[in-house]
Short mmCIF file of C-alpha atoms in Angstrom, two decimals:
data_model
loop_
_atom_site.label_atom_id
_atom_site.label_comp_id
_atom_site.label_asym_id
_atom_site.label_seq_id
_atom_site.Cartn_x
_atom_site.Cartn_y
_atom_site.Cartn_z
CA MET V 1 -75.03 83.50 -122.42
CA SER V 2 -73.70 83.46 -125.96
CA GLU V 3 -71.37 86.31 -124.99
CA GLU V 4 -69.89 84.18 -122.21
CA LEU V 5 -69.38 81.29 -124.63
CA ASN V 6 -67.64 83.60 -127.07
CA ASP V 7 -65.41 84.81 -124.23
CA MET V 8 -64.63 81.20 -123.34
CA GLU V 9 -63.72 80.42 -126.93
CA GLU V 10 -61.48 83.52 -127.10
CA ALA V 11 -59.77 82.45 -123.86
CA ALA V 12 -59.12 79.01 -125.34
CA THR V 13 -57.76 80.50 -128.54
CA ALA V 14 -55.50 82.90 -126.62
CA GLU V 15 -54.19 80.07 -124.46
CA VAL V 16 -53.40 77.90 -127.49
CA SER V 17 -51.73 80.85 -129.26
CA ALA V 18 -49.60 81.55 -126.19
CA SER V 19 -48.35 78.00 -126.46
CA GLU V 20 -47.60 77.62 -130.16
CA GLN V 21 -44.93 75.06 -129.45
CA VAL V 22 -46.75 71.78 -128.96
CA GLY V 23 -45.74 70.38 -125.62
CA GLU V 24 -43.91 72.46 -123.06
CA TYR V 25 -42.93 69.36 -121.05
CA PRO V 26 -41.26 66.88 -123.44
CA GLU V 27 -39.68 64.72 -120.72
CA ILE V 28 -43.00 64.24 -118.90
CA ALA V 29 -44.67 63.51 -122.26
CA ARG V 30 -42.02 60.93 -123.12
CA LYS V 31 -42.40 59.15 -119.78
CA TYR V 32 -46.20 59.19 -119.90
CA LYS V 33 -46.33 57.88 -123.48
CA ALA V 34 -43.83 55.14 -122.57
CA GLY V 35 -46.08 54.04 -119.71
CA GLU V 36 -43.54 54.96 -117.06
CA GLU V 37 -44.78 56.05 -113.65
CA LEU V 38 -44.72 59.80 -113.20
CA SER V 39 -43.16 61.31 -110.08
CA ASP V 40 -45.15 63.42 -107.63
CA ASP V 41 -43.40 66.53 -108.98
CA GLU V 42 -44.39 65.63 -112.56
CA LEU V 43 -47.99 65.03 -111.49
CA ASP V 44 -47.92 68.39 -109.69
CA THR V 45 -46.71 70.02 -112.93
CA ILE V 46 -49.65 68.50 -114.81
CA ALA V 47 -52.05 69.74 -112.12
CA ASP V 48 -50.49 73.22 -112.22
CA VAL V 49 -50.92 73.41 -116.01
CA ALA V 50 -54.55 72.26 -115.74
CA LEU V 51 -55.28 74.75 -112.94
CA SER V 52 -53.74 77.64 -114.89
CA VAL V 53 -55.93 76.82 -117.90
CA VAL V 54 -59.09 76.63 -115.77
CA ARG V 55 -58.25 79.94 -114.09
CA ALA V 56 -57.63 81.58 -117.49
CA ILE V 57 -61.10 80.51 -118.58
CA LEU V 58 -62.72 81.50 -115.27
CA LYS V 59 -61.16 84.94 -115.58
CA HIS V 60 -63.68 85.73 -118.33
CA PHE V 61 -66.45 85.11 -115.81
CA ASP V 62 -64.83 87.22 -113.06
CA ALA V 63 -64.32 83.97 -111.16
CA GLU V 64 -60.57 83.33 -111.51
CA ASN V 65 -60.17 83.29 -107.71
CA SER V 66 -62.90 80.68 -107.20
CA PRO V 67 -61.97 77.73 -105.01
CA ILE V 68 -61.04 74.64 -107.03
CA ASP V 69 -61.01 71.24 -105.34
CA GLU V 70 -58.42 68.92 -106.82
CA TYR V 71 -58.68 65.15 -106.39
CA GLU V 72 -58.11 61.84 -108.14
CA GLY V 73 -61.08 60.08 -109.71
CA ASP V 74 -61.92 56.38 -109.68
CA ASP V 75 -60.14 55.79 -113.00
CA GLY V 76 -56.98 57.71 -112.05
CA GLU V 77 -58.03 60.93 -113.74
CA LEU V 78 -57.38 64.33 -112.18
CA ILE V 79 -60.65 66.06 -111.29
CA LEU V 80 -60.81 69.84 -110.86
CA ASP V 81 -64.11 70.88 -109.26
CA VAL V 82 -64.80 74.62 -109.33
CA THR V 83 -66.80 75.28 -106.17
CA ALA V 84 -67.95 78.86 -106.64
CA PRO V 85 -71.60 79.90 -106.58
CA ASN V 86 -73.18 81.68 -109.55
CA LEU V 87 -71.39 79.63 -112.18
CA ALA V 88 -74.46 77.81 -113.49
CA VAL V 89 -73.69 79.46 -116.84
CA LEU V 90 -70.68 77.13 -117.08
CA ILE V 91 -72.92 74.09 -116.64
CA GLY V 92 -75.64 75.15 -119.07
CA ARG V 93 -78.81 73.32 -119.95
CA HIS V 94 -78.38 69.58 -119.36
CA GLY V 95 -74.63 70.13 -118.89
CA ARG V 96 -74.05 71.03 -122.55
CA THR V 97 -71.92 74.09 -121.78
CA LEU V 98 -69.83 72.07 -119.33
CA GLU V 99 -69.27 69.46 -122.07
CA ALA V 100 -68.08 72.20 -124.43
CA LEU V 101 -65.87 73.64 -121.69
CA GLN V 102 -64.37 70.19 -121.13
CA SER V 103 -63.57 69.83 -124.84
CA LEU V 104 -61.86 73.23 -125.03
CA PHE V 105 -60.06 72.63 -121.75
CA SER V 106 -58.79 69.20 -122.81
CA LEU V 107 -57.52 70.58 -126.11
CA ILE V 108 -55.58 73.39 -124.43
CA VAL V 109 -54.11 71.20 -121.68
CA SER V 110 -53.09 68.52 -124.20
CA ARG V 111 -51.45 71.15 -126.39
CA ARG V 112 -49.50 72.58 -123.45
CA LEU V 113 -48.42 69.19 -122.11
CA GLY V 114 -47.70 67.57 -125.46
CA PHE V 115 -49.87 64.56 -124.59
CA ARG V 116 -53.41 63.82 -123.47
CA TYR V 117 -53.63 63.34 -119.72
CA PRO V 118 -57.09 62.61 -118.26
CA VAL V 119 -58.20 65.80 -116.50
CA VAL V 120 -61.88 66.48 -115.83
CA VAL V 121 -63.38 69.90 -115.11
CA ASP V 122 -66.50 69.95 -112.96
CA VAL V 123 -68.57 72.81 -111.53
CA GLU V 124 -70.15 72.41 -108.09
CA GLY V 125 -69.97 68.60 -108.40
CA TYR V 126 -72.46 68.60 -111.32
CA LYS V 127 -70.70 65.82 -113.24
CA SER V 128 -70.39 63.50 -110.25
CA ARG V 129 -74.10 63.97 -109.42
CA ARG V 130 -75.05 63.45 -113.08
CA ASN V 131 -72.81 60.35 -113.34
CA GLU V 132 -74.57 58.78 -110.37
CA LYS V 133 -77.98 59.68 -111.81
CA VAL V 134 -77.10 58.08 -115.16
CA ALA V 135 -75.79 54.92 -113.44
CA SER V 136 -78.98 54.75 -111.36
CA MET V 137 -81.08 55.19 -114.50
CA ALA V 138 -79.11 52.37 -116.15
CA ARG V 139 -79.69 50.00 -113.23
CA SER V 140 -83.42 50.83 -113.19
CA ALA V 141 -83.69 50.24 -116.94
CA ALA V 142 -81.91 46.90 -116.56
CA ALA V 143 -84.29 45.81 -113.79
CA ARG V 144 -87.29 46.86 -115.89
CA ALA V 145 -85.96 45.08 -119.01
CA VAL V 146 -85.46 41.84 -117.03
CA ARG V 147 -88.88 42.16 -115.36
CA GLN V 148 -90.61 42.74 -118.73
CA HIS V 149 -88.43 40.21 -120.63
CA GLY V 150 -87.78 42.85 -123.29
CA SER V 151 -85.95 46.06 -124.10
CA VAL V 152 -85.92 49.48 -122.49
CA THR V 153 -84.81 52.52 -124.46
CA LEU V 154 -83.20 55.32 -122.47
CA PRO V 155 -83.54 59.00 -123.40
CA PRO V 156 -80.99 60.60 -125.76
CA MET V 157 -77.59 61.08 -124.10
CA SER V 158 -74.15 62.41 -124.92
CA ALA V 159 -71.45 59.91 -125.90
CA TYR V 160 -69.92 60.27 -122.43
CA GLU V 161 -73.22 59.44 -120.69
CA ARG V 162 -73.92 56.51 -123.03
CA ARG V 163 -70.50 55.16 -122.10
CA LEU V 164 -71.45 55.47 -118.41
CA VAL V 165 -74.56 53.34 -119.04
CA HIS V 166 -72.53 50.64 -120.82
CA ILE V 167 -69.98 50.63 -117.97
CA ALA V 168 -72.68 50.54 -115.27
CA LEU V 169 -74.24 47.45 -116.84
CA ARG V 170 -71.24 45.59 -118.26
CA ASP V 171 -71.06 43.18 -115.31
CA ASN V 172 -74.81 42.52 -115.34
CA ALA V 173 -75.18 39.15 -117.10
CA SER V 174 -78.97 39.57 -117.29
CA VAL V 175 -78.84 42.37 -119.87
CA GLU V 176 -77.02 43.58 -122.95
CA THR V 177 -76.64 47.19 -124.07
CA HIS V 178 -76.17 48.87 -127.42
CA SER V 179 -76.56 52.37 -128.78
CA GLU V 180 -78.74 53.32 -131.71
CA GLY V 181 -79.77 56.45 -133.54
CA VAL V 182 -77.83 59.50 -134.66
CA ASP V 183 -76.55 62.32 -132.45
CA PRO V 184 -78.04 64.29 -130.81
CA GLU V 185 -80.84 61.69 -130.56
CA ARG V 186 -78.53 58.69 -130.03
CA ARG V 187 -79.65 56.56 -127.09
CA VAL V 188 -78.85 53.33 -125.26
CA VAL V 189 -81.14 50.31 -125.49
CA VAL V 190 -81.01 47.85 -122.59
CA THR V 191 -82.19 44.36 -123.55
CA ALA V 192 -82.86 41.38 -121.29
CA VAL V 193 -80.81 38.28 -122.14
CA GLU V 194 -83.07 35.27 -122.73
#
């Protein structure tokens, strides 16, 4: 698996090198940074850039022709879901490889666009299933904290997953959340409000 990760890193490096000029789309960048609404053509350009980066990475796994579902997420982000079998190597243990892939991908796309647009890469819907599992875990912890009139400590999570817990419980007036510890052992504590 380490060979595949090295290939992924080389693909990212090659993509960044191919685009030494920061931002190939200055007009889109200007509009986005100014908060102006982007046209359908401009959004299509962003999607095309993101798709080309994903395909460049997938090429190193002999999967560049894999189907990729493209849709808008709940927070307006563009989600690219690679729906090919046999790509579990891109998810990795507990989604760690997918997190690394997302970081590399975001860096390359931001460099090409000249601004950071929210684009999420998923593989076989792993992130959406994991997001729902984390939200469910948060709700269960909140119910347990209220029932026990105390605190419930969740297992260690990535910063992204901890954020999902805080978001899932922010409208629950019965509990408060905070994170404690140091990565990679940082975790969310859910506490009942007295």
